[in-house]
Short mmCIF file of C-alpha atoms and ligand atoms in Angstrom, two decimals:
data_model
loop_
_atom_site.label_atom_id
_atom_site.label_comp_id
_atom_site.label_asym_id
_atom_site.label_seq_id
_atom_site.Cartn_x
_atom_site.Cartn_y
_atom_site.Cartn_z
CA MET A 22 -74.05 -218.78 199.74
CA GLY A 23 -76.76 -219.00 197.11
CA ALA A 24 -80.49 -218.81 197.70
CA SER A 25 -82.41 -221.85 198.92
CA PHE A 26 -85.45 -223.23 197.13
CA THR A 27 -87.69 -221.99 199.94
CA GLN A 28 -86.36 -218.44 199.65
CA ILE A 29 -87.07 -218.39 195.91
CA THR A 30 -90.49 -220.05 196.02
CA SER A 31 -91.67 -217.85 198.87
CA LEU A 32 -90.46 -214.68 197.15
CA ALA A 33 -92.09 -215.83 193.91
CA LYS A 34 -95.46 -216.27 195.60
CA ARG A 35 -95.30 -213.30 197.99
CA ARG A 36 -94.42 -210.81 195.28
CA GLY A 37 -96.60 -212.15 192.51
CA PHE A 38 -94.12 -213.90 190.23
CA ILE A 39 -95.50 -217.46 190.36
CA PHE A 40 -98.57 -219.01 191.99
CA GLN A 41 -99.68 -222.59 192.36
CA GLY A 42 -102.04 -223.53 189.50
CA SER A 43 -105.77 -223.89 190.37
CA GLU A 44 -104.88 -222.96 193.94
CA ILE A 45 -108.41 -222.31 195.25
CA TYR A 46 -109.34 -225.90 194.30
CA GLY A 47 -106.41 -227.34 196.17
CA GLY A 48 -104.18 -227.00 193.14
CA LEU A 49 -103.38 -229.35 190.27
CA ALA A 50 -100.09 -231.09 190.96
CA ASN A 51 -97.12 -229.46 189.31
CA THR A 52 -98.97 -226.68 187.51
CA TRP A 53 -97.91 -223.09 188.00
CA ASP A 54 -99.38 -219.74 187.00
CA TYR A 55 -97.25 -216.71 186.30
CA GLY A 56 -98.49 -213.62 188.14
CA PRO A 57 -98.10 -209.94 187.19
CA LEU A 58 -94.34 -209.82 187.76
CA GLY A 59 -93.68 -213.34 186.49
CA VAL A 60 -95.32 -212.70 183.16
CA GLU A 61 -93.28 -209.49 182.68
CA LEU A 62 -90.06 -211.34 183.48
CA LYS A 63 -90.98 -214.20 181.19
CA ASN A 64 -91.84 -211.85 178.32
CA ASN A 65 -88.58 -209.95 178.82
CA ILE A 66 -86.60 -213.22 178.66
CA LYS A 67 -88.38 -214.24 175.46
CA ASN A 68 -87.90 -210.80 173.89
CA PHE A 69 -84.19 -210.84 174.77
CA TRP A 70 -83.81 -214.22 173.06
CA TRP A 71 -85.94 -213.25 170.03
CA LYS A 72 -84.03 -209.99 169.55
CA LYS A 73 -80.64 -211.70 169.65
CA PHE A 74 -81.44 -214.79 167.57
CA VAL A 75 -84.13 -213.58 165.17
CA GLN A 76 -84.26 -209.80 164.84
CA LYS A 77 -80.50 -209.23 164.94
CA ARG A 78 -79.67 -212.17 162.65
CA SER A 79 -80.30 -211.92 158.94
CA ASN A 80 -80.23 -215.72 158.51
CA ILE A 81 -82.58 -216.87 161.28
CA PHE A 82 -86.32 -216.76 160.62
CA GLY A 83 -89.18 -216.83 163.10
CA LEU A 84 -92.06 -219.30 163.19
CA ASP A 85 -95.17 -219.87 165.29
CA SER A 86 -96.49 -223.30 164.36
CA ALA A 87 -99.59 -225.07 165.70
CA ILE A 88 -99.40 -227.12 168.89
CA LEU A 89 -101.66 -229.80 167.42
CA MET A 90 -100.08 -231.52 164.44
CA ASN A 91 -100.84 -234.52 162.25
CA ALA A 92 -100.09 -237.64 164.35
CA LYS A 93 -97.80 -238.87 161.57
CA VAL A 94 -95.34 -236.11 162.51
CA TRP A 95 -94.70 -237.89 165.83
CA GLU A 96 -94.44 -241.28 164.18
CA ALA A 97 -91.80 -239.91 161.82
CA SER A 98 -89.89 -238.08 164.53
CA GLY A 99 -89.66 -241.23 166.65
CA HIS A 100 -91.71 -239.84 169.53
CA VAL A 101 -94.54 -242.39 169.23
CA GLY A 102 -92.09 -245.30 169.33
CA GLY A 103 -89.34 -244.03 171.54
CA PHE A 104 -90.12 -240.92 173.58
CA SER A 105 -90.37 -242.65 176.89
CA ASP A 106 -88.95 -242.57 180.38
CA PRO A 107 -87.83 -245.51 182.50
CA LEU A 108 -90.37 -245.91 185.26
CA ILE A 109 -89.70 -247.68 188.54
CA ASP A 110 -91.92 -248.16 191.60
CA CYS A 111 -91.02 -248.60 195.22
CA ARG A 112 -92.94 -251.67 196.42
CA SER A 113 -92.75 -250.52 199.99
CA CYS A 114 -94.11 -246.94 199.87
CA LYS A 115 -95.71 -247.16 196.40
CA ASN A 116 -94.00 -244.03 195.11
CA ARG A 117 -93.01 -243.86 191.48
CA PHE A 118 -89.70 -242.56 190.10
CA ARG A 119 -87.67 -242.10 186.94
CA ALA A 120 -84.91 -244.67 187.29
CA ASP A 121 -82.35 -242.52 185.42
CA LYS A 122 -83.09 -239.57 187.72
CA LEU A 123 -82.69 -241.72 190.87
CA LEU A 124 -79.24 -242.61 189.60
CA ALA A 125 -78.39 -239.03 188.55
CA ASP A 126 -79.44 -237.71 191.99
CA TYR A 127 -77.22 -240.30 193.65
CA TYR A 128 -74.21 -239.29 191.50
CA ASN A 129 -74.87 -235.63 192.23
CA LYS A 130 -75.09 -236.25 195.97
CA GLU A 131 -71.94 -238.35 196.02
CA ASP A 132 -70.20 -235.83 193.76
CA MET A 133 -69.59 -238.48 191.11
CA ALA A 134 -69.17 -237.68 187.44
CA GLU A 135 -70.86 -240.84 186.14
CA ILE A 136 -73.81 -240.35 183.79
CA SER A 137 -77.23 -241.92 183.73
CA GLU A 138 -78.37 -240.84 180.27
CA GLY A 139 -78.36 -243.28 177.39
CA LEU A 140 -78.50 -246.40 179.64
CA ASP A 141 -81.12 -249.02 178.82
CA ALA A 142 -83.53 -250.42 181.42
CA HIS A 143 -81.29 -253.40 182.15
CA GLU A 144 -78.17 -251.25 182.70
CA LEU A 145 -80.11 -248.81 184.87
CA LEU A 146 -81.41 -251.56 187.13
CA ALA A 147 -77.91 -253.02 187.44
CA LYS A 148 -76.48 -249.63 188.47
CA LEU A 149 -79.25 -249.03 191.03
CA SER A 150 -78.37 -252.34 192.56
CA ASP A 151 -74.53 -251.87 192.32
CA TYR A 152 -74.72 -248.61 194.24
CA GLN A 153 -77.39 -249.96 196.60
CA ILE A 154 -79.57 -246.94 195.90
CA LYS A 155 -82.50 -246.57 198.26
CA CYS A 156 -85.97 -245.12 197.80
CA PRO A 157 -85.63 -241.39 198.53
CA ILE A 158 -89.02 -241.40 200.28
CA CYS A 159 -89.01 -244.45 202.58
CA GLY A 160 -85.34 -245.44 202.49
CA LYS A 161 -86.07 -249.09 201.54
CA ARG A 162 -84.50 -250.97 198.65
CA ASP A 163 -87.47 -252.78 197.17
CA PHE A 164 -87.93 -251.61 193.59
CA THR A 165 -90.03 -253.14 190.82
CA GLU A 166 -88.69 -253.88 187.34
CA ILE A 167 -88.30 -250.86 185.04
CA ARG A 168 -91.10 -250.16 182.58
CA THR A 169 -91.03 -247.56 179.84
CA PHE A 170 -93.73 -244.92 179.69
CA ASN A 171 -94.49 -242.67 176.71
CA LEU A 172 -94.40 -239.00 177.66
CA MET A 173 -96.79 -237.59 175.08
CA PHE A 174 -100.21 -236.32 176.13
CA GLN A 175 -102.95 -237.65 173.87
CA THR A 176 -106.29 -236.17 172.99
CA HIS A 177 -108.85 -236.40 170.20
CA GLN A 178 -109.70 -233.84 167.59
CA GLY A 179 -113.37 -233.43 166.72
CA VAL A 180 -116.34 -235.37 168.06
CA THR A 181 -115.29 -238.97 167.38
CA GLN A 182 -112.77 -240.68 169.58
CA ASP A 183 -111.18 -243.22 167.27
CA SER A 184 -107.62 -243.73 166.13
CA GLN A 185 -108.25 -241.41 163.16
CA SER A 186 -108.94 -238.47 165.45
CA LEU A 187 -105.96 -239.09 167.76
CA VAL A 188 -103.71 -236.06 168.23
CA TYR A 189 -100.85 -235.34 170.59
CA LEU A 190 -99.93 -232.18 172.46
CA ARG A 191 -96.48 -231.45 171.06
CA PRO A 192 -93.64 -232.54 173.37
CA GLU A 193 -91.24 -230.08 171.71
CA THR A 194 -91.54 -227.13 169.34
CA ALA A 195 -88.81 -228.46 167.02
CA GLN A 196 -90.96 -230.68 164.80
CA GLY A 197 -93.09 -227.69 163.76
CA ILE A 198 -89.89 -226.27 162.32
CA PHE A 199 -88.90 -229.41 160.42
CA VAL A 200 -92.29 -229.82 158.77
CA ASN A 201 -92.12 -226.17 157.66
CA PHE A 202 -88.53 -226.40 156.42
CA LYS A 203 -89.48 -226.16 152.76
CA ASN A 204 -92.12 -223.47 153.29
CA ILE A 205 -89.61 -221.23 155.00
CA TYR A 206 -86.72 -221.87 152.70
CA HIS A 207 -88.87 -221.11 149.65
CA SER A 208 -90.80 -218.14 151.01
CA SER A 209 -87.78 -216.46 152.62
CA ARG A 210 -85.30 -217.35 149.86
CA ALA A 211 -83.02 -218.57 152.65
CA LYS A 212 -79.54 -219.82 151.82
CA ILE A 213 -77.71 -222.47 153.84
CA PRO A 214 -76.60 -221.94 156.57
CA PHE A 215 -79.85 -220.58 157.98
CA GLY A 216 -81.96 -221.17 161.05
CA VAL A 217 -85.60 -221.20 162.10
CA ALA A 218 -86.55 -220.12 165.61
CA GLN A 219 -89.71 -220.74 167.57
CA ILE A 220 -90.97 -219.99 171.07
CA GLY A 221 -93.93 -221.95 172.37
CA LYS A 222 -95.54 -224.35 174.78
CA ALA A 223 -94.54 -228.00 174.96
CA PHE A 224 -96.15 -230.77 177.00
CA ARG A 225 -94.61 -233.89 178.51
CA ASN A 226 -96.37 -236.26 180.85
CA GLU A 227 -93.30 -236.39 183.09
CA ILE A 228 -93.24 -239.23 185.62
CA SER A 229 -91.70 -237.21 188.36
CA PRO A 230 -92.14 -233.49 187.80
CA SER A 231 -90.25 -231.73 190.54
CA ASN A 232 -88.34 -228.78 191.87
CA PHE A 233 -90.93 -226.05 191.35
CA ILE A 234 -90.81 -224.90 187.69
CA PHE A 235 -87.63 -226.87 186.87
CA ARG A 236 -89.50 -229.93 185.61
CA THR A 237 -93.17 -229.48 184.75
CA ARG A 238 -95.63 -231.16 182.43
CA GLU A 239 -96.49 -227.95 180.60
CA PHE A 240 -93.60 -225.62 179.82
CA GLU A 241 -92.29 -223.25 177.21
CA GLN A 242 -89.32 -223.75 174.92
CA MET A 243 -87.19 -221.46 172.80
CA GLU A 244 -85.74 -223.58 170.02
CA ILE A 245 -83.68 -223.04 166.91
CA GLU A 246 -83.01 -225.51 164.14
CA TYR A 247 -79.92 -224.34 162.32
CA PHE A 248 -79.58 -225.95 158.90
CA CYS A 249 -76.07 -226.26 157.49
CA HIS A 250 -73.97 -228.14 154.98
CA PRO A 251 -72.89 -231.54 156.38
CA ASP A 252 -69.22 -230.62 155.91
CA ASN A 253 -69.56 -227.55 158.13
CA SER A 254 -71.91 -228.92 160.77
CA LEU A 255 -69.32 -229.70 163.43
CA SER A 256 -67.69 -226.28 163.16
CA GLU A 257 -71.16 -224.67 163.33
CA PHE A 258 -71.85 -226.77 166.44
CA LYS A 259 -68.74 -225.35 168.11
CA ILE A 260 -69.79 -221.80 167.23
CA TRP A 261 -73.21 -222.45 168.78
CA GLN A 262 -71.60 -223.73 171.99
CA LYS A 263 -69.87 -220.39 172.42
CA THR A 264 -72.88 -218.34 171.30
CA CYS A 265 -75.25 -220.00 173.76
CA TYR A 266 -72.82 -219.74 176.66
CA GLN A 267 -72.17 -216.06 175.95
CA TRP A 268 -75.90 -215.33 175.66
CA LEU A 269 -76.44 -216.70 179.17
CA LEU A 270 -73.79 -214.34 180.47
CA ASP A 271 -75.38 -211.47 178.52
CA ILE A 272 -78.77 -212.12 180.08
CA GLY A 273 -77.14 -211.91 183.49
CA ILE A 274 -76.42 -215.46 184.67
CA ARG A 275 -73.33 -215.49 186.92
CA PRO A 276 -70.50 -217.39 185.17
CA GLU A 277 -69.64 -219.52 188.21
CA LEU A 278 -73.15 -221.01 188.08
CA ILE A 279 -72.96 -222.50 184.58
CA LYS A 280 -70.81 -225.10 182.88
CA LEU A 281 -70.74 -227.00 179.61
CA ARG A 282 -71.13 -230.76 179.77
CA GLU A 283 -70.28 -232.60 176.57
CA HIS A 284 -72.08 -235.92 176.21
CA GLU A 285 -69.92 -238.99 175.99
CA ALA A 286 -70.21 -241.22 172.91
CA LYS A 287 -72.43 -243.78 174.70
CA GLU A 288 -74.94 -241.07 175.63
CA LEU A 289 -75.41 -239.90 172.04
CA SER A 290 -78.33 -240.98 169.87
CA HIS A 291 -77.29 -243.00 166.84
CA TYR A 292 -77.76 -240.01 164.50
CA SER A 293 -76.00 -237.44 166.67
CA GLN A 294 -72.36 -236.51 166.30
CA ALA A 295 -72.26 -234.30 169.36
CA THR A 296 -74.42 -233.02 172.21
CA THR A 297 -73.56 -230.49 174.87
CA ASP A 298 -75.69 -229.46 177.80
CA ILE A 299 -75.21 -226.14 179.46
CA GLU A 300 -75.87 -226.92 183.10
CA PHE A 301 -76.79 -224.63 185.96
CA ALA A 302 -75.87 -225.08 189.62
CA PHE A 303 -79.37 -225.42 191.13
CA PRO A 304 -79.58 -225.98 194.91
CA PHE A 305 -80.33 -229.69 194.21
CA GLY A 306 -77.23 -230.06 192.00
CA TRP A 307 -76.18 -229.35 188.42
CA GLY A 308 -79.16 -229.55 186.07
CA GLU A 309 -79.60 -229.18 182.31
CA LEU A 310 -80.58 -225.66 181.34
CA TRP A 311 -79.90 -225.60 177.61
CA GLY A 312 -79.48 -228.63 175.36
CA LEU A 313 -77.36 -228.22 172.23
CA ALA A 314 -77.60 -231.16 169.86
CA HIS A 315 -76.09 -232.02 166.50
CA ARG A 316 -78.98 -233.94 164.93
CA GLY A 317 -77.41 -234.75 161.56
CA ASP A 318 -80.09 -235.09 158.88
CA TYR A 319 -82.19 -237.42 161.06
CA ASP A 320 -85.37 -235.33 161.27
CA LEU A 321 -85.54 -234.15 157.68
CA SER A 322 -84.78 -237.60 156.31
CA GLN A 323 -87.45 -239.17 158.56
CA HIS A 324 -90.08 -236.63 157.44
CA GLN A 325 -89.02 -237.12 153.84
CA LYS A 326 -89.45 -240.87 154.19
CA VAL A 327 -92.81 -240.82 156.00
CA SER A 328 -94.43 -237.92 154.11
CA GLY A 329 -93.07 -238.94 150.73
CA LYS A 330 -92.17 -235.28 150.04
CA ASP A 331 -88.77 -234.22 148.77
CA LEU A 332 -87.28 -232.08 151.54
CA ARG A 333 -83.84 -231.63 150.04
CA TYR A 334 -82.23 -228.24 149.74
CA PHE A 335 -81.07 -227.11 146.30
CA ASP A 336 -77.64 -225.57 146.17
CA ALA A 337 -77.78 -223.48 142.98
CA LEU A 338 -74.03 -222.80 142.89
CA ALA A 339 -73.06 -226.44 143.10
CA ASN A 340 -76.18 -227.49 141.18
CA LYS A 341 -76.84 -230.16 143.80
CA HIS A 342 -79.69 -231.31 146.03
CA TYR A 343 -78.91 -232.46 149.57
CA LEU A 344 -80.41 -232.85 153.03
CA PRO A 345 -78.80 -230.33 155.35
CA HIS A 346 -77.52 -231.22 158.80
CA VAL A 347 -79.07 -229.57 161.81
CA ILE A 348 -77.75 -228.00 164.98
CA GLU A 349 -80.44 -227.59 167.65
CA PRO A 350 -80.06 -225.23 170.61
CA SER A 351 -83.09 -225.90 172.82
CA LEU A 352 -83.74 -223.83 175.92
CA GLY A 353 -86.60 -223.97 178.44
CA VAL A 354 -88.07 -220.55 179.29
CA ASP A 355 -89.30 -221.62 182.72
CA ARG A 356 -86.05 -223.34 183.65
CA LEU A 357 -84.11 -220.26 182.60
CA LEU A 358 -86.44 -218.02 184.60
CA LEU A 359 -85.78 -220.18 187.66
CA ALA A 360 -82.02 -220.06 187.05
CA LEU A 361 -82.20 -216.28 186.72
CA LEU A 362 -84.01 -215.96 190.04
CA PHE A 363 -81.30 -218.04 191.74
CA SER A 364 -78.52 -216.18 190.00
CA ALA A 365 -79.95 -212.73 190.78
CA TYR A 366 -80.95 -213.38 194.40
CA HIS A 367 -78.76 -211.47 196.80
CA GLU A 368 -78.87 -210.57 200.46
CA ASP A 369 -76.98 -207.80 202.21
CA GLU A 370 -77.36 -205.76 205.35
CA VAL A 371 -78.47 -202.15 205.63
CA ASP A 372 -78.49 -200.40 209.01
CA GLY A 373 -78.43 -203.74 210.77
CA GLU A 374 -81.37 -205.06 208.75
CA LYS A 375 -81.38 -207.77 206.11
CA ARG A 376 -82.05 -206.50 202.59
CA THR A 377 -83.05 -208.86 199.77
CA VAL A 378 -82.15 -207.70 196.29
CA LEU A 379 -82.94 -209.31 192.98
CA LYS A 380 -80.06 -208.15 190.82
CA LEU A 381 -81.77 -208.59 187.47
CA SER A 382 -80.41 -206.62 184.54
CA ASN A 383 -82.26 -203.41 183.59
CA ARG A 384 -83.64 -205.11 180.51
CA LEU A 385 -85.10 -208.08 182.39
CA ALA A 386 -86.50 -206.42 185.49
CA PRO A 387 -90.31 -206.79 185.55
CA ILE A 388 -90.65 -203.23 186.83
CA GLN A 389 -88.03 -200.92 185.38
CA VAL A 390 -88.91 -197.71 187.19
CA GLY A 391 -90.79 -197.46 190.48
CA ILE A 392 -92.48 -194.10 190.99
CA LEU A 393 -93.04 -193.14 194.60
CA SER A 394 -94.56 -190.13 196.28
CA LEU A 395 -93.81 -189.21 199.87
CA THR A 396 -97.27 -187.99 200.85
CA LYS A 397 -100.73 -187.87 199.33
CA LYS A 398 -100.07 -184.30 198.27
CA GLN A 399 -97.60 -185.38 195.62
CA ILE A 400 -99.68 -188.18 194.13
CA LEU A 401 -100.81 -186.10 191.16
CA VAL A 402 -97.25 -185.22 190.17
CA ALA A 403 -96.22 -188.86 190.58
CA GLN A 404 -99.19 -190.00 188.51
CA LYS A 405 -98.26 -187.60 185.71
CA LEU A 406 -94.68 -188.81 185.79
CA ALA A 407 -95.81 -192.44 185.63
CA ASP A 408 -98.01 -191.71 182.59
CA LYS A 409 -95.11 -190.06 180.83
CA LEU A 410 -92.46 -192.65 181.64
CA SER A 411 -94.72 -195.58 180.82
CA ASP A 412 -94.24 -194.72 177.12
CA ASP A 413 -90.68 -196.04 177.45
CA TYR A 414 -90.53 -198.18 180.57
CA MET A 415 -92.53 -200.65 182.60
CA VAL A 416 -93.40 -198.44 185.57
CA ASP A 417 -95.11 -199.05 188.87
CA LEU A 418 -96.81 -196.24 190.76
CA ASP A 419 -96.34 -196.92 194.45
CA VAL A 420 -97.86 -194.24 196.66
CA SER A 421 -98.57 -195.71 200.09
CA GLY A 422 -96.68 -197.20 203.03
CA SER A 423 -93.38 -196.22 204.57
CA ILE A 424 -90.77 -195.16 202.05
CA GLY A 425 -88.24 -197.63 203.51
CA LYS A 426 -90.66 -200.53 203.04
CA ARG A 427 -91.42 -199.43 199.50
CA TYR A 428 -87.72 -199.34 198.63
CA ARG A 429 -87.31 -202.85 200.14
CA ARG A 430 -90.19 -204.17 198.03
CA HIS A 431 -88.67 -202.74 194.87
CA ASP A 432 -85.25 -204.17 195.79
CA GLU A 433 -86.83 -207.56 196.29
CA ILE A 434 -88.59 -207.58 192.92
CA GLY A 435 -85.51 -206.25 191.14
CA THR A 436 -86.63 -202.71 190.20
CA PRO A 437 -83.35 -201.05 189.13
CA TYR A 438 -84.47 -197.42 189.68
CA CYS A 439 -86.99 -195.72 191.94
CA VAL A 440 -88.01 -192.11 191.35
CA THR A 441 -89.38 -190.33 194.41
CA VAL A 442 -91.47 -187.18 194.33
CA ASP A 443 -90.95 -185.45 197.68
CA PHE A 444 -91.65 -182.27 199.68
CA GLU A 445 -89.19 -180.19 197.70
CA THR A 446 -90.23 -181.28 194.24
CA GLU A 447 -92.83 -178.54 193.95
CA GLN A 448 -90.28 -175.82 194.68
CA ASP A 449 -87.13 -177.10 192.97
CA GLN A 450 -88.76 -179.21 190.24
CA GLN A 451 -86.43 -182.09 191.12
CA VAL A 452 -86.97 -185.73 192.09
CA THR A 453 -84.76 -188.30 193.80
CA VAL A 454 -83.56 -191.22 191.72
CA ARG A 455 -82.44 -194.21 193.80
CA HIS A 456 -80.23 -196.92 192.31
CA ARG A 457 -81.10 -200.45 193.49
CA ASP A 458 -77.64 -202.02 193.71
CA THR A 459 -75.69 -199.13 195.23
CA MET A 460 -78.64 -197.45 196.97
CA GLU A 461 -77.09 -194.19 195.77
CA GLN A 462 -79.61 -191.33 195.56
CA LYS A 463 -79.37 -188.51 193.04
CA ARG A 464 -81.42 -185.34 192.70
CA VAL A 465 -82.44 -184.92 189.07
CA GLY A 466 -84.43 -182.09 187.47
CA LEU A 467 -87.84 -183.15 186.15
CA ASP A 468 -86.90 -181.80 182.73
CA GLN A 469 -83.71 -183.92 182.77
CA LEU A 470 -85.26 -187.16 184.04
CA GLY A 471 -85.91 -188.65 180.58
CA VAL A 472 -82.29 -188.16 179.50
CA TYR A 473 -80.97 -189.34 182.88
CA LEU A 474 -82.92 -192.61 182.72
CA GLU A 475 -81.99 -193.12 179.10
CA GLU A 476 -78.33 -193.04 180.15
CA CYS A 477 -79.02 -195.48 182.98
CA PHE A 478 -80.69 -197.93 180.61
CA LYS A 479 -77.92 -197.78 178.00
CA GLU A 480 -76.10 -201.10 177.86
P1 ATP B 12 -84.26 -233.54 181.02
O1 ATP B 12 -83.07 -234.46 180.83
O2 ATP B 12 -84.08 -232.53 182.12
O3 ATP B 12 -85.57 -234.27 181.06
P2 ATP B 12 -84.32 -233.21 178.19
O4 ATP B 12 -82.93 -233.61 177.82
O5 ATP B 12 -85.43 -234.17 178.00
O6 ATP B 12 -84.33 -232.65 179.72
P3 ATP B 12 -84.72 -231.52 175.96
O7 ATP B 12 -85.64 -232.46 175.29
O8 ATP B 12 -83.32 -231.40 175.44
O9 ATP B 12 -84.68 -231.84 177.52
O10 ATP B 12 -85.45 -230.12 176.05
C1 ATP B 12 -84.75 -228.89 175.87
C2 ATP B 12 -84.92 -227.96 177.05
O11 ATP B 12 -86.30 -227.83 177.40
C3 ATP B 12 -84.25 -228.45 178.33
O12 ATP B 12 -82.88 -228.11 178.33
C4 ATP B 12 -85.03 -227.70 179.37
O13 ATP B 12 -84.54 -226.36 179.52
C5 ATP B 12 -86.43 -227.65 178.80
N1 ATP B 12 -87.25 -228.73 179.36
C6 ATP B 12 -87.30 -230.01 178.96
N2 ATP B 12 -88.18 -230.71 179.69
C7 ATP B 12 -88.72 -229.84 180.58
C8 ATP B 12 -89.70 -229.95 181.61
N3 ATP B 12 -90.32 -231.09 181.85
N4 ATP B 12 -90.00 -228.86 182.33
C9 ATP B 12 -89.38 -227.65 182.09
N5 ATP B 12 -88.45 -227.49 181.12
C10 ATP B 12 -88.12 -228.57 180.37
#
């Protein structure tokens, strides 16, 4: 059986992965702060993605664009006119919901494969009534009409607060890539097919943020826009399906917890030829983890139209200008972190006692090597060891408390190796290396420890 939400949220708080935002002031609904271990895990996830998709690829280029952009960007992209959610209220208990999510939750609970995406307000209301869906809070069936609600946060730049100064917090990182398409293609001398990758914060004024860090109003995305020739775009899309799926396995997600869901024709936007979600089996049901969309030339042609700038690519061989098509793999960092916690969570029994282990891969673990000393006498040796190993690993010097409890803590936060300096170390110049998953303990000479750990960390 997998972990429950309570097990994950309590571990996250207890061990310093994730705290409630503004907690001492009673919190701010649906905001979360990443603590010492959470920030390490998050950085490791981002580095793993960046290494695979930017540093190891000669045709994908990195970008870090501004969060605040000219408001015209969002008019061109369609976000000002159409980036909205269907809002419905329960007249009885006054709670507010996303109508499409009410329907999706019902399908999930009833184990039905129907879909709620792509339905208009009228169709959604009809379905809620067909299936006699009740308010999940009070159980009544007394909903209002559906209204649409734009998800973008607005603010003003500078001292005046008029329409000229209006700016939005970006709801996705993708548009920063499109508006820089020409800059990157010229400065990097990129040839189609090529991609641009960006990691950064995005903001959506979600109607019903929920499920811990699964759906929040402030989150981080890792997005790629992969520009290709229109004739090859569908085959590139298929390659990306496989690449994304494989990357999730490489980062350590258990295969039985993910599946591909191809969108049906009626779910697709008018410009899209294909969309696939990679879904994860969260305790509340299957949920989108990674969205892979074929966006045609929609974004570039919109920006070309609204900005009046020529954004076409020049193919020197064919002596032709054209607008490339785009494949967009878009992944939420926070959602992936949550999925990784669920996937890695494991309980077993040792000497009649429950042991919790976070089976994160060596590369992802927030602490890679725990350094323990048995008594105060050995602290200096342990300290020296920690200084040395911290050149290559994220280490944690842990010198007090019972050794059993310290091992349990490291198991629970996913530390793959613990090195213990003990009573014999002074005489035999050896330490004990304990492996998290097998609990196997090996005596290793201090002069061999570097090589030994290097072997352990080899993929
Ligand atoms: P959903 O249907 O769950 O609202 P979406 O289809 O609107 O998601 P995209 O616009 O495709 O999501 O965003 C790409 C990815 O960004 C998602 O697959 C998800 O991992 C992440 N993401 C989107 N919205 C949120 C959010 N509110 N909180 C956390 N992560 C999010």
